[in-house]
Short mmCIF file of C-alpha atoms and ligand atoms in Angstrom, two decimals:
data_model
loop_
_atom_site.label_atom_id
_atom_site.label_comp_id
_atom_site.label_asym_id
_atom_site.label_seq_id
_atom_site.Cartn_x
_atom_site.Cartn_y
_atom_site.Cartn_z
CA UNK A 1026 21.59 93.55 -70.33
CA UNK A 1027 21.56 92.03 -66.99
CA UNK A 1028 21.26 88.21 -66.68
CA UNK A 1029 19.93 85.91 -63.82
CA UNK A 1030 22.14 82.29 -62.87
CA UNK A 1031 19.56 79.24 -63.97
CA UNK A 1032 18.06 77.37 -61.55
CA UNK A 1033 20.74 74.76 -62.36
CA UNK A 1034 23.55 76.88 -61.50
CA UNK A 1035 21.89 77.81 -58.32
CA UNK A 1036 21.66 74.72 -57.41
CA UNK A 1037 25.17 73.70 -58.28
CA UNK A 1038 26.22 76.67 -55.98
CA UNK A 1039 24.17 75.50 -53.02
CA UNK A 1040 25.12 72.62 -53.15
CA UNK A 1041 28.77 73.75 -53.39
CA UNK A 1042 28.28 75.85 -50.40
CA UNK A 1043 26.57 72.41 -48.89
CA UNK A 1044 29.46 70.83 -49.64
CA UNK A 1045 32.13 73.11 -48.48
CA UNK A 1046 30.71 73.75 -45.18
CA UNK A 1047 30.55 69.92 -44.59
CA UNK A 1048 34.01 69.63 -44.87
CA UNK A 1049 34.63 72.26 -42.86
CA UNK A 1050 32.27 70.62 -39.81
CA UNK A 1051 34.40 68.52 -37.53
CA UNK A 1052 32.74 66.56 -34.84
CA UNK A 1053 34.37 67.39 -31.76
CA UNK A 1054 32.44 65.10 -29.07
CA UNK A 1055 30.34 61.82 -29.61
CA UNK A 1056 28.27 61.09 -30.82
CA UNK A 1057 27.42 59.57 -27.30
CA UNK A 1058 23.89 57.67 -26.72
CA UNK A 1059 21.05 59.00 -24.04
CA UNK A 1060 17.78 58.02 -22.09
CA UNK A 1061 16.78 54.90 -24.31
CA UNK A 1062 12.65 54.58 -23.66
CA UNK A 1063 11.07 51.23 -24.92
CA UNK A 1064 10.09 53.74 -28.34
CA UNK A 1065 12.87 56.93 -28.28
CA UNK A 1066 16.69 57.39 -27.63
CA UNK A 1067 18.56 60.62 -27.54
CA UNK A 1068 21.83 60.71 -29.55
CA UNK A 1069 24.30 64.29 -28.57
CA UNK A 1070 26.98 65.25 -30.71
CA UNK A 1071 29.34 68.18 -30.35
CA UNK A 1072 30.51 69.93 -33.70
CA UNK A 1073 33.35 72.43 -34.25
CA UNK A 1074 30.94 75.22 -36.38
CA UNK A 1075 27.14 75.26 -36.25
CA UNK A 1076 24.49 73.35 -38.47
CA UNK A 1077 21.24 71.87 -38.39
CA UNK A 1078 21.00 68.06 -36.61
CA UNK A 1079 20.29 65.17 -38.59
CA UNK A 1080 19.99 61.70 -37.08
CA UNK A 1081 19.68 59.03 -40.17
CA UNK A 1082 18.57 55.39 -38.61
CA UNK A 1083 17.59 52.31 -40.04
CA UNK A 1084 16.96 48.26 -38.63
CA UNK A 1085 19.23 45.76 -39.83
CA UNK A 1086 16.44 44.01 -42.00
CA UNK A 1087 15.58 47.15 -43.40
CA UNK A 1088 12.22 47.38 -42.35
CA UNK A 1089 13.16 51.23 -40.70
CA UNK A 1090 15.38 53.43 -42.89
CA UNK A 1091 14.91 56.81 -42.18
CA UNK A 1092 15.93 60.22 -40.45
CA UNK A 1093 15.01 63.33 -38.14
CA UNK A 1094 15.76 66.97 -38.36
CA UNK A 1095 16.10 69.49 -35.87
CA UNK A 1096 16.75 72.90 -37.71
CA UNK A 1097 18.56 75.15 -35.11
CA UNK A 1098 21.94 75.96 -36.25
CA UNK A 1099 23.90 74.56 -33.04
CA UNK A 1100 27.26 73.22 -32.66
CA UNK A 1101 25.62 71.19 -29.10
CA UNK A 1102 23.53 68.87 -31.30
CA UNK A 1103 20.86 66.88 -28.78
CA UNK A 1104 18.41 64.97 -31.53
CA UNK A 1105 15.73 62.53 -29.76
CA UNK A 1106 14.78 59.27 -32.05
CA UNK A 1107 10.73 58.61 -31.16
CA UNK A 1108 8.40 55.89 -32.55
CA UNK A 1109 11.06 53.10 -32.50
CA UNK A 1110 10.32 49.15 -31.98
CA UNK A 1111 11.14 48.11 -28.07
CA UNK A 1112 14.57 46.32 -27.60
CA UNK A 1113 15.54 46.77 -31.73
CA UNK A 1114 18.75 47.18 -32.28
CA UNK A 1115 19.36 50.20 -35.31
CA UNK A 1116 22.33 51.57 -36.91
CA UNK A 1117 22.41 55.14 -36.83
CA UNK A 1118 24.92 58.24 -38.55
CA UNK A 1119 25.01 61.66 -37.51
CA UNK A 1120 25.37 64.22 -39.63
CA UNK A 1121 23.48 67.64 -40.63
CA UNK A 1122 21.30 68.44 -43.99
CA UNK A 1123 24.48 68.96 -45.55
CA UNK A 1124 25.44 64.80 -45.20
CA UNK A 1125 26.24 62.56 -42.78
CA UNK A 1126 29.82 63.14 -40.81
CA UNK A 1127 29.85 59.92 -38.98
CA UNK A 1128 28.19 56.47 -38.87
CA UNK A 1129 25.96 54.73 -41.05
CA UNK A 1130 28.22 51.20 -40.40
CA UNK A 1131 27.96 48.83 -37.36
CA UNK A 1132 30.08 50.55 -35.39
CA UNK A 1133 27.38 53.45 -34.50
CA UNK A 1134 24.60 51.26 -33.57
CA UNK A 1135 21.47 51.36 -30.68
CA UNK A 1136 19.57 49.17 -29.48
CA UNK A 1137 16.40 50.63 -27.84
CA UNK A 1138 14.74 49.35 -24.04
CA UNK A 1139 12.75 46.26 -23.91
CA UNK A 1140 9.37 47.22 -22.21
CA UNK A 1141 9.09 47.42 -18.91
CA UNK A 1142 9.05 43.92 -17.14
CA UNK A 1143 11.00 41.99 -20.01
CA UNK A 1144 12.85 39.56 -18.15
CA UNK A 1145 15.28 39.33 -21.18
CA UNK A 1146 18.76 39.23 -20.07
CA UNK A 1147 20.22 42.80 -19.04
CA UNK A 1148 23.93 43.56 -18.89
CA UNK A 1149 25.25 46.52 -17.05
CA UNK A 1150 28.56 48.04 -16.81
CA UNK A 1151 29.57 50.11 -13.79
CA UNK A 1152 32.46 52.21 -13.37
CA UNK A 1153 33.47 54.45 -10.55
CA UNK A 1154 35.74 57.13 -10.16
CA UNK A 1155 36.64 56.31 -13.47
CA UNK A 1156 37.79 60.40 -14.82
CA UNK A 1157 41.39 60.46 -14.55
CA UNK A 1158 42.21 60.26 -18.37
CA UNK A 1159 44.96 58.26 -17.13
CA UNK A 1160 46.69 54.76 -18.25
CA UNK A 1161 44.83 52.97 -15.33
CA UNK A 1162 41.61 53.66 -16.43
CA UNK A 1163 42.67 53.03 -20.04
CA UNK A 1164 43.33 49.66 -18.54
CA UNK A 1165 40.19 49.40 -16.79
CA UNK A 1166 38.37 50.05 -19.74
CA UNK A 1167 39.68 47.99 -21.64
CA UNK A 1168 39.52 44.78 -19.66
CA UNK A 1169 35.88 45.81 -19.40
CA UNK A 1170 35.40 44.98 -23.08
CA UNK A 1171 38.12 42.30 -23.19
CA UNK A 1172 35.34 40.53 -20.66
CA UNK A 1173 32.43 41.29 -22.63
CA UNK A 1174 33.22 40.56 -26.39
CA UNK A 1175 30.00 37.88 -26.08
CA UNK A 1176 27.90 39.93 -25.31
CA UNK A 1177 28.08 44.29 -25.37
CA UNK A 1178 26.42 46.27 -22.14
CA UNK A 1179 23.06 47.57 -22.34
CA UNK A 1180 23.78 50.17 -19.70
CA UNK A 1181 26.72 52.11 -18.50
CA UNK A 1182 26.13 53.43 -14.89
CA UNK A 1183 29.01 55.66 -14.11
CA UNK A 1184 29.60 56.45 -9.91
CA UNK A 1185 30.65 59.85 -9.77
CA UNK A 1186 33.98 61.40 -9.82
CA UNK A 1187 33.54 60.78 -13.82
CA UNK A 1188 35.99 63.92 -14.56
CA UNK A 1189 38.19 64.89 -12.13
CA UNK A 1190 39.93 67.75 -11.13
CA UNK A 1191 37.32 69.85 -10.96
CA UNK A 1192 34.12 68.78 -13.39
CA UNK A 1193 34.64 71.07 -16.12
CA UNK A 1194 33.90 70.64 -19.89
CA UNK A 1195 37.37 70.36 -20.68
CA UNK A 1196 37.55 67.96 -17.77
CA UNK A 1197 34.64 65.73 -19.31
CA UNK A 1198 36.41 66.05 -22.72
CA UNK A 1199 39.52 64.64 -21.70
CA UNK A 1200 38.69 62.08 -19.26
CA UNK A 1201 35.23 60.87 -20.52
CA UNK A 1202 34.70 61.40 -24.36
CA UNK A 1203 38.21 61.03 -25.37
CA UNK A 1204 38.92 58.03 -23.23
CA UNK A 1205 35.36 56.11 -23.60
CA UNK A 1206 34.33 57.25 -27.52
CA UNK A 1207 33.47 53.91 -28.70
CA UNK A 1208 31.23 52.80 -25.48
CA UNK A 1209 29.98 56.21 -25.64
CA UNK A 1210 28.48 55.47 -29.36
CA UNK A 1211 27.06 52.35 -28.58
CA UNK A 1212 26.02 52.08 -24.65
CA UNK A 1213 23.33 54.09 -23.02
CA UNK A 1214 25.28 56.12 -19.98
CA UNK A 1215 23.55 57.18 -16.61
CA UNK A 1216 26.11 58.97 -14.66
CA UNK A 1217 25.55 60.22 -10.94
CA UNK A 1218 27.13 63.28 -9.67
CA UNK A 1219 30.99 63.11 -7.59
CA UNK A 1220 32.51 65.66 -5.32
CA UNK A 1221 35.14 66.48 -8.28
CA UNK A 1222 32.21 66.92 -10.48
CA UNK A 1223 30.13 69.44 -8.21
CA UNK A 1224 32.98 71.45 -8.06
CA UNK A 1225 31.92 72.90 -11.28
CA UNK A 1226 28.05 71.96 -11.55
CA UNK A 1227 25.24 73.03 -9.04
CA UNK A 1228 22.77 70.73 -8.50
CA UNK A 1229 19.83 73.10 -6.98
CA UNK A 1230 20.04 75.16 -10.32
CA UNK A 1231 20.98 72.19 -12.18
CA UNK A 1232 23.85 74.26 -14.10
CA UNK A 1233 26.84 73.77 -14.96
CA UNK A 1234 28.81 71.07 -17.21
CA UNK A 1235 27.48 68.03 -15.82
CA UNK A 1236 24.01 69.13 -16.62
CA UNK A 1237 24.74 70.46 -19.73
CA UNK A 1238 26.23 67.33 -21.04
CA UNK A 1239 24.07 64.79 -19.76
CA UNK A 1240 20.66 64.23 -20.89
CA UNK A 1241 18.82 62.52 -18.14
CA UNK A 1242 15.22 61.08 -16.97
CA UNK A 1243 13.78 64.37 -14.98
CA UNK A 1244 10.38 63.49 -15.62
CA UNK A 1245 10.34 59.93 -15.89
CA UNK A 1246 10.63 58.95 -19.03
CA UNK A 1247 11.88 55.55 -18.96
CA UNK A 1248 9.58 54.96 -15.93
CA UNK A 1249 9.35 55.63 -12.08
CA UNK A 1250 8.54 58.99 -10.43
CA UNK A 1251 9.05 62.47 -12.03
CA UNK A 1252 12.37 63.71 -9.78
CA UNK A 1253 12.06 66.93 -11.61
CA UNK A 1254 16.03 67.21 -11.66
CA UNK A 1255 18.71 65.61 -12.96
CA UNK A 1256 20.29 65.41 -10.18
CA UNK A 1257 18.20 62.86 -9.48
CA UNK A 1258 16.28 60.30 -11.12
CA UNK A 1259 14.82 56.78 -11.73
CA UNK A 1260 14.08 54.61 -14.76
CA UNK A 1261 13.38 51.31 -16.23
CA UNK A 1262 14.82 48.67 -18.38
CA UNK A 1263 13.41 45.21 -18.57
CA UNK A 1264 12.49 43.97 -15.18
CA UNK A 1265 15.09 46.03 -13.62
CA UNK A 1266 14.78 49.88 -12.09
CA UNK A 1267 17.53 51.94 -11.17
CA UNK A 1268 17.78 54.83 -9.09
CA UNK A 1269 20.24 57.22 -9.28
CA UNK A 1270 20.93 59.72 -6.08
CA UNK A 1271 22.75 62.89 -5.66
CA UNK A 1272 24.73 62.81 -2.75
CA UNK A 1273 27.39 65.43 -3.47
CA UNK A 1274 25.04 68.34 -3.54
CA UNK A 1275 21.77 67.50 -2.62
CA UNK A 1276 19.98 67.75 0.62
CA UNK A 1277 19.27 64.41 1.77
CA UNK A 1278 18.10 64.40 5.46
CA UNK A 1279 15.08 62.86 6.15
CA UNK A 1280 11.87 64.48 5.15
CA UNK A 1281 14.50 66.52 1.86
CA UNK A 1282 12.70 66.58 -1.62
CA UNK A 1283 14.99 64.05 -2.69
CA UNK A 1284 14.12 61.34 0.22
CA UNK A 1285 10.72 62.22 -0.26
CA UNK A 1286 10.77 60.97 -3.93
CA UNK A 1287 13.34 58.06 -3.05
CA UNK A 1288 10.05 56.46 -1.27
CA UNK A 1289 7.62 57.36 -3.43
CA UNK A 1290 10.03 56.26 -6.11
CA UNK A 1291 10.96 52.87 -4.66
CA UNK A 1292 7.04 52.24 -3.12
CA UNK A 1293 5.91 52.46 -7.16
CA UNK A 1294 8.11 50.33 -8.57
CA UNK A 1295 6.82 46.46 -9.67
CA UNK A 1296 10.29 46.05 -11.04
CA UNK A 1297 11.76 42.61 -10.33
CA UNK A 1298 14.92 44.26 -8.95
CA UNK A 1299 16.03 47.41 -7.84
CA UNK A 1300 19.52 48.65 -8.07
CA UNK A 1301 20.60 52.00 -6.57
CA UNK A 1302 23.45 54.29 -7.42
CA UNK A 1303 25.52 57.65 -6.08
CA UNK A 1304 28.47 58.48 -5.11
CA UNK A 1305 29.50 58.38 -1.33
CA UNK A 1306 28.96 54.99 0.29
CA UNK A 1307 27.70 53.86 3.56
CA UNK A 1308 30.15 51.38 4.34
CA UNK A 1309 33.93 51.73 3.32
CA UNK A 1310 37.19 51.82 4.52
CA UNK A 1311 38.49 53.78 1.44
CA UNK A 1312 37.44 56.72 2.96
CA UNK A 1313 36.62 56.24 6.56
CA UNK A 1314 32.79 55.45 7.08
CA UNK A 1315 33.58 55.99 10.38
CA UNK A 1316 34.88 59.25 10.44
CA UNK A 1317 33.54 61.03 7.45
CA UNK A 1318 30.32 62.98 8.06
CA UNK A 1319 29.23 62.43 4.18
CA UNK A 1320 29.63 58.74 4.67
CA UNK A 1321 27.73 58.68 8.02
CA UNK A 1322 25.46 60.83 6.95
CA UNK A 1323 24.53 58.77 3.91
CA UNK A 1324 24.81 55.57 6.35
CA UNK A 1325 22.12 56.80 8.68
CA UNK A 1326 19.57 59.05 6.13
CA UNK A 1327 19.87 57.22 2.95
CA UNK A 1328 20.49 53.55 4.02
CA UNK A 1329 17.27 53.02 5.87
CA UNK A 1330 15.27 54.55 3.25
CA UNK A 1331 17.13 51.68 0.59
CA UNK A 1332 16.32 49.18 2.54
CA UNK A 1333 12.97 49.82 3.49
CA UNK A 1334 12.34 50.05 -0.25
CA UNK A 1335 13.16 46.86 -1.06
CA UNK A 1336 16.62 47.83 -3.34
CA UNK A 1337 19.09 44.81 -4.01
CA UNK A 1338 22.32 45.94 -4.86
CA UNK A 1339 23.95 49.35 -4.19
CA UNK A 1340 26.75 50.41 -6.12
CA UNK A 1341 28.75 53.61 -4.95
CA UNK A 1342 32.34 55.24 -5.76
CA UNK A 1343 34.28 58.19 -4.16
CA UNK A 1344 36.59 55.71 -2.21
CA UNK A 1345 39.18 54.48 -4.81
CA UNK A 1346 39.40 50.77 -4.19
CA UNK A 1347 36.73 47.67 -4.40
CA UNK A 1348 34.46 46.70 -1.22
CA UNK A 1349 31.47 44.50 -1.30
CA UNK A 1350 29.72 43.33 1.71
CA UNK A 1351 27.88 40.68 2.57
CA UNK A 1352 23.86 40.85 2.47
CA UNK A 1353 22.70 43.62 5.02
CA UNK A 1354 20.06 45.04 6.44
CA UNK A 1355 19.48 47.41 9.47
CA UNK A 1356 23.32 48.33 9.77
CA UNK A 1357 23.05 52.25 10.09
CA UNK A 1358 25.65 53.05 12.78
CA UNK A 1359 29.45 52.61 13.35
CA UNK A 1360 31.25 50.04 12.38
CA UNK A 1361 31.66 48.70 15.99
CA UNK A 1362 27.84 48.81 16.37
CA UNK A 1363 27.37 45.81 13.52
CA UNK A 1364 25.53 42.75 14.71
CA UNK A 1365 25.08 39.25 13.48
CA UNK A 1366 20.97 40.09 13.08
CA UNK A 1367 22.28 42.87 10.37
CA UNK A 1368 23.85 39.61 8.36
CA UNK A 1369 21.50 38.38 6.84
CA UNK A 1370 23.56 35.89 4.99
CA UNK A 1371 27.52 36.03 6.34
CA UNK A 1372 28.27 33.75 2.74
CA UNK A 1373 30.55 34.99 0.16
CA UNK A 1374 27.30 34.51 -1.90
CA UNK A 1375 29.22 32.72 -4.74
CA UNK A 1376 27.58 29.75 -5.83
CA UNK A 1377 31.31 28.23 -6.07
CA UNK A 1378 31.59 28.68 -2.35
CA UNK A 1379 28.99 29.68 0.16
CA UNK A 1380 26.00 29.92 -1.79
CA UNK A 1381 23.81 32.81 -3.18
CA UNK A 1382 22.92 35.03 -1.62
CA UNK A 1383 18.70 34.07 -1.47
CA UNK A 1384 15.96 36.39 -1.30
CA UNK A 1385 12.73 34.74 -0.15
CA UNK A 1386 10.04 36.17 -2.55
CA UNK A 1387 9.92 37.54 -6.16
CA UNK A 1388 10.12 40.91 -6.58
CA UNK A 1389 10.31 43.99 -3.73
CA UNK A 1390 10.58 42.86 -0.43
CA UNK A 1391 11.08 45.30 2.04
CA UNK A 1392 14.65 44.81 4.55
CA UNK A 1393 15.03 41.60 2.97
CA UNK A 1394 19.10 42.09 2.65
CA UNK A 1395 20.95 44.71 0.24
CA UNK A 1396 24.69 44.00 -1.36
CA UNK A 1397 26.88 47.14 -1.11
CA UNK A 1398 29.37 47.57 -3.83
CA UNK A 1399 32.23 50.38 -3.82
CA UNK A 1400 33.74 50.59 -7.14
CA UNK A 1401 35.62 53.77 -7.11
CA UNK A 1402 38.51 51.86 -8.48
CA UNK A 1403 38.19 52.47 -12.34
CA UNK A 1404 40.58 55.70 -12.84
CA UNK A 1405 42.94 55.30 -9.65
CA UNK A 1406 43.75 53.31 -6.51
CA UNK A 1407 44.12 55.18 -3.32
CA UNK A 1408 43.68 54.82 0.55
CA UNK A 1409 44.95 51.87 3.52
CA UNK A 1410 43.39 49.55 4.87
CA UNK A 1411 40.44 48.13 3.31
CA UNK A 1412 38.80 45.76 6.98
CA UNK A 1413 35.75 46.82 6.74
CA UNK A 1414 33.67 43.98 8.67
CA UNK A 1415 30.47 44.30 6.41
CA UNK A 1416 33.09 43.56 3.69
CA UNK A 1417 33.06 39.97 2.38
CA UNK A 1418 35.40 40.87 -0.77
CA UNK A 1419 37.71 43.58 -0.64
CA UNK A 1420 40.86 44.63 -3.04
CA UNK A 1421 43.04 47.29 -3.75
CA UNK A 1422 42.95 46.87 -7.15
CA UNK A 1423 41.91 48.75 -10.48
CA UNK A 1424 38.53 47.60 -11.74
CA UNK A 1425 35.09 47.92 -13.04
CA UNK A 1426 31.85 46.12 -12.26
CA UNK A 1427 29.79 44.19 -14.86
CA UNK A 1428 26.13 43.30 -13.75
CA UNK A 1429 24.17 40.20 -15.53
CA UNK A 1430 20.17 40.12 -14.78
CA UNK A 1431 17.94 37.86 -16.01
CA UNK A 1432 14.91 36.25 -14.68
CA UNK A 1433 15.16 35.35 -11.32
CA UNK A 1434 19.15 35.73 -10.42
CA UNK A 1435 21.75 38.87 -10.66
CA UNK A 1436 25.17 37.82 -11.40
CA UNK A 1437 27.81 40.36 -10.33
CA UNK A 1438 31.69 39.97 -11.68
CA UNK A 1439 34.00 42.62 -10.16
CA UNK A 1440 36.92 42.45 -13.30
CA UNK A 1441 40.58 44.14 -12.24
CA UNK A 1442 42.95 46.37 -15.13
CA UNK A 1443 44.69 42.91 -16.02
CA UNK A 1444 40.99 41.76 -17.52
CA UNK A 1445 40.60 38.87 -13.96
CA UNK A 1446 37.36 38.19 -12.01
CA UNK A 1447 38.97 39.62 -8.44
CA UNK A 1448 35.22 39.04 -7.15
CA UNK A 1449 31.87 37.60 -8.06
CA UNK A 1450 28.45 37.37 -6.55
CA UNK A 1451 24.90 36.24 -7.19
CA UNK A 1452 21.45 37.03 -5.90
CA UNK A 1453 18.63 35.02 -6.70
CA UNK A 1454 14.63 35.19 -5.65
CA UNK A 1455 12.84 32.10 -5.31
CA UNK A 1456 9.26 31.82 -5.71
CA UNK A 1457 7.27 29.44 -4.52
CA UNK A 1458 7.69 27.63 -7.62
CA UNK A 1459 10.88 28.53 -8.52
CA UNK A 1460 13.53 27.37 -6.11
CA UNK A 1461 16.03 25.82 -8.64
CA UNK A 1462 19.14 26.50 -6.23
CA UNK A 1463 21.53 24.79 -8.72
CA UNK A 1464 20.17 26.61 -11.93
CA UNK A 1465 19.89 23.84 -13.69
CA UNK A 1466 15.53 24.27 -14.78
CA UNK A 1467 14.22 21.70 -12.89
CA UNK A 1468 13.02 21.90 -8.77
CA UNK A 1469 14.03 18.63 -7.95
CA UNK A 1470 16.33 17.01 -5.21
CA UNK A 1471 19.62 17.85 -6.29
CA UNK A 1472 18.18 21.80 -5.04
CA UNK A 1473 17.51 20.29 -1.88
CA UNK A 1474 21.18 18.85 -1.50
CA UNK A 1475 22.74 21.88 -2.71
CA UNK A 1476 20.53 24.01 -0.20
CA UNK A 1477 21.44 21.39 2.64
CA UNK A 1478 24.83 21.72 1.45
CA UNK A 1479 25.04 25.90 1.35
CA UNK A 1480 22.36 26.37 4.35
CA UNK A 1481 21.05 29.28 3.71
CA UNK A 1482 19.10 31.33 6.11
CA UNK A 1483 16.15 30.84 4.95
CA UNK A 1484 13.41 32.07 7.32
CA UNK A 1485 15.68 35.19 8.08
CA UNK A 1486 16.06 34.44 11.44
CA UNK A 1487 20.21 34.28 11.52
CA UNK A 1488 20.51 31.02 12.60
CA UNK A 1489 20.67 28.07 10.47
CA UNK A 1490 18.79 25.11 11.96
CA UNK A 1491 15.76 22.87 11.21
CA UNK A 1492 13.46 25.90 11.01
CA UNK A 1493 15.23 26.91 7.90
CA UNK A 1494 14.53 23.04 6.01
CA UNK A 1495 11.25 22.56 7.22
CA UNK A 1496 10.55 26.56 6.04
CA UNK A 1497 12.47 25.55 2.48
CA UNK A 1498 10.53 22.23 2.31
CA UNK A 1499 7.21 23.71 3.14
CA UNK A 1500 7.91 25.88 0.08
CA UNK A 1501 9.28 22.92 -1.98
CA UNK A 1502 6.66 20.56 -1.45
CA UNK A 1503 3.86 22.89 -1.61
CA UNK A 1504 4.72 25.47 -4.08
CA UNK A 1505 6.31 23.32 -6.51
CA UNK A 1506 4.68 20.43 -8.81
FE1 FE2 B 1016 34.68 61.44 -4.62
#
């Protein structure tokens, strides 16, 4: 007579199989944290044998405990959270149907965008050059998080040059993911494209490793204008929009799709601040600015088009060493050719010393000054002489950038391998009703001492005289109860 297993006994043998081929699944990669959109996030994971995708998250308070499926059996595990609260911080595991493998504890955590136009504090950290898998950018990283145990990033921008020799997955396996795994779980990364990187990656097809790993805004997701690459691409978070360019392997002479969308991009935005990112930089002594066609070609095609939009701060890599300049505009030939009219402000633009650096209005203002930052220093140190006379600050050291933005002012720390500020800046728009120069809430006379006492430029005509106090004053008096 021929007998049939119960239903129990199937069961028990499923979930025996369930069980077994958990333990045989191994993450290999991540997980490592995605696009973040006011309502979604995309989590990637990388697993040794194929299953399903499972995502469990839940809110602190326990008001959200749930999870998301996606069924394909894959081993490259890409699982986009939708319908979440703006700027909520979850806990999240990753896992398949079988069980979770990782997380669940407060060491896998997100926390999603704030909408658009929150002026809630943003942190950013920025690393350049950083894929050497070596000590020294063990180092870096570490006094990254050694300077921000108040407070974790919201963003990791990463320069280019992220996996060096030549971009490949191995490359991105050793010298990102196995280097960065516990920012990876927890910080949202935007990287742009390096030289090293392109070497294995083609931007025009968008193949290759470094767009099969990364997960970007191509269509605007998190806000500005559809790029259609991700090569290329803008986005959002709080009152801040970032623009990332493709400089290794993209066309970008003037009238190229990419410049094209660069002004559409930047005339859309009603962003408080705009921060730009790539890899090759205008100015720099690192590599020659001078002499190197990619610089100069940057310099004179991409430069104008940053300025003209309005964009603050522009932070850049490929030359291993930190330079920051002072606030610029109009600057787009040799080094020789720089004038004092292209200073806008020759400060330090420290509050501790010169002053801030002070932008006349809220929000974008075209050619109203742009800080250039080359941080290619956070995986090796390499070149000369770093003279560069746009350069206020400039140090052969190892280091990483961390960006604070909130309201009205962006603070910038530059911190070296040893965990010390080597360099520090701050922007700040007034308003009308708003110029509180010493920070301290109120609009009162100690701001006019402190701007008699830092003299800023402050009708932009790069002098200053008694244009500049009767232009602050007129603002003071009238703008300001
Ligand atoms: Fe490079």
């Amino acid at each position: 007579m021929r007998t049939y297993p119960t239903n129990a006994a199937i069961a028990a043998t499923l979930m025996f199989v369930s069980n077994a081929s958990l333990a045989q699944t191994t993450i290999t990669r991540g997980p490592y944290l995605q696009l973040s959109t006011p309502d979604s996030i995309t989590i990637r994971w990388r697993t040794d044998s194929p299953t399903d995708s499972r995502v469990w998250y839940r809110t602190p308070d326990g008001s959200t405990d749930t999870s998301h499926t996606e069924p394909a059996l894959t081993t490259e595990h890409i699982v986009t959270l939708t319908d979440l609260a703006p700027d909520t911080p979850y806990i999240y595991a990753v896992g398949s149907s079988a069980g979770i493998i990782v997380g669940d504890d407060e060491d896998h955590r997100f926390t999603t965008a704030p909408e658009p136009g929150s002026t809630r504090p943003v942190r950013v950290w920025v690393a350049g050059d950083s894929g050497t898998g070596q000590q020294s950018a063990i180092d870096v990283r570490d006094s990254f998080l050694a300077n921000t145990t108040d407070r974790a990033a919201d963003l990791w921008l990463m320069l280019g040059d992220n996996a060096y020799v030549i971009g490949s997955d191995y490359d991105h396996q050793i010298k990102l993911f196995d280097i960065y795994p516990s920012i990876l779980r927890n910080t949202v990364l935007y990287p742009s494209i390096g030289n090293h990187d392109a070497f294995s990656s083609d931007s025009p097809t968008q193949t290759g490793p470094y767009f099969d790993i990364f997960t970007l805004p191509d269509q605007a997701q998190a806000g500005g204008i559809p790029s259609g690459t991700e090569a290329y691409y803008s986005f959002d978070f709080a009152h801040v929009h970032f623009v990332c360019l493709d400089t290794s392997e993209t066309d970008h002479t003037p009238g190229s799709p990419m410049l094209q969308w660069l002004e559409s991009d930047l005339a859309s935005t009603a962003q408080d601040w705009v921060i730009a990112f790539f890899h090759h930089p205008p100015y720099s002594d690192g590599h020659d600015s001078d002499m190197a066609d990619d610089l100069i070609a940057v310099r004179e095609q991409i430069a104008p088009v940053l300025e003209a939009g309005g964009v603050d701060l522009v932070l850049n890599g490929h030359s291993h060493s930190y330079e920051r300049s002072f606030l610029l505009n109009g600057h787009y030939g040799l080094s020789e050719t720089l004038t004092p009219e292209m200073v806008l402000d020759p400060g330090d633009g420290r509050e501790d010393g010169d002053g801030a650096y002070i932008k006349p209005n809220p929000g974008i203002v075209p050619n109203s000054g742009t800080v250039y930052a080359v941080a290619g220093n956070a995986g090796q140190l390499t070149g000369l002489k770093l003279e560069h006379p746009v350069m206020t600050a400039s140090r052969f050291e190892l280091g990483s950038m961390i960006l604070d933005i909130s309201a009205n002012r962006l603070d910038a720390r530059s911190i070296n391998d040893q965990g010390a500020i080597n360099d520090h800046f701050t922007i700040i728009k007034t308003s009308p009703c708003a110029i509180d120069l010493n920070n301290d809430g109120d609009t009162d006379f100690f701001d006019l001492a402190q701007f008699l006492q830092t003299q800023p430029d402050w009708n932009n005509d790069t002098s200053f005289d008694f244009f500049d106090i009767n232009a602050y004053l007129t603002e003071f008096v009238e703008g300001c109860p």
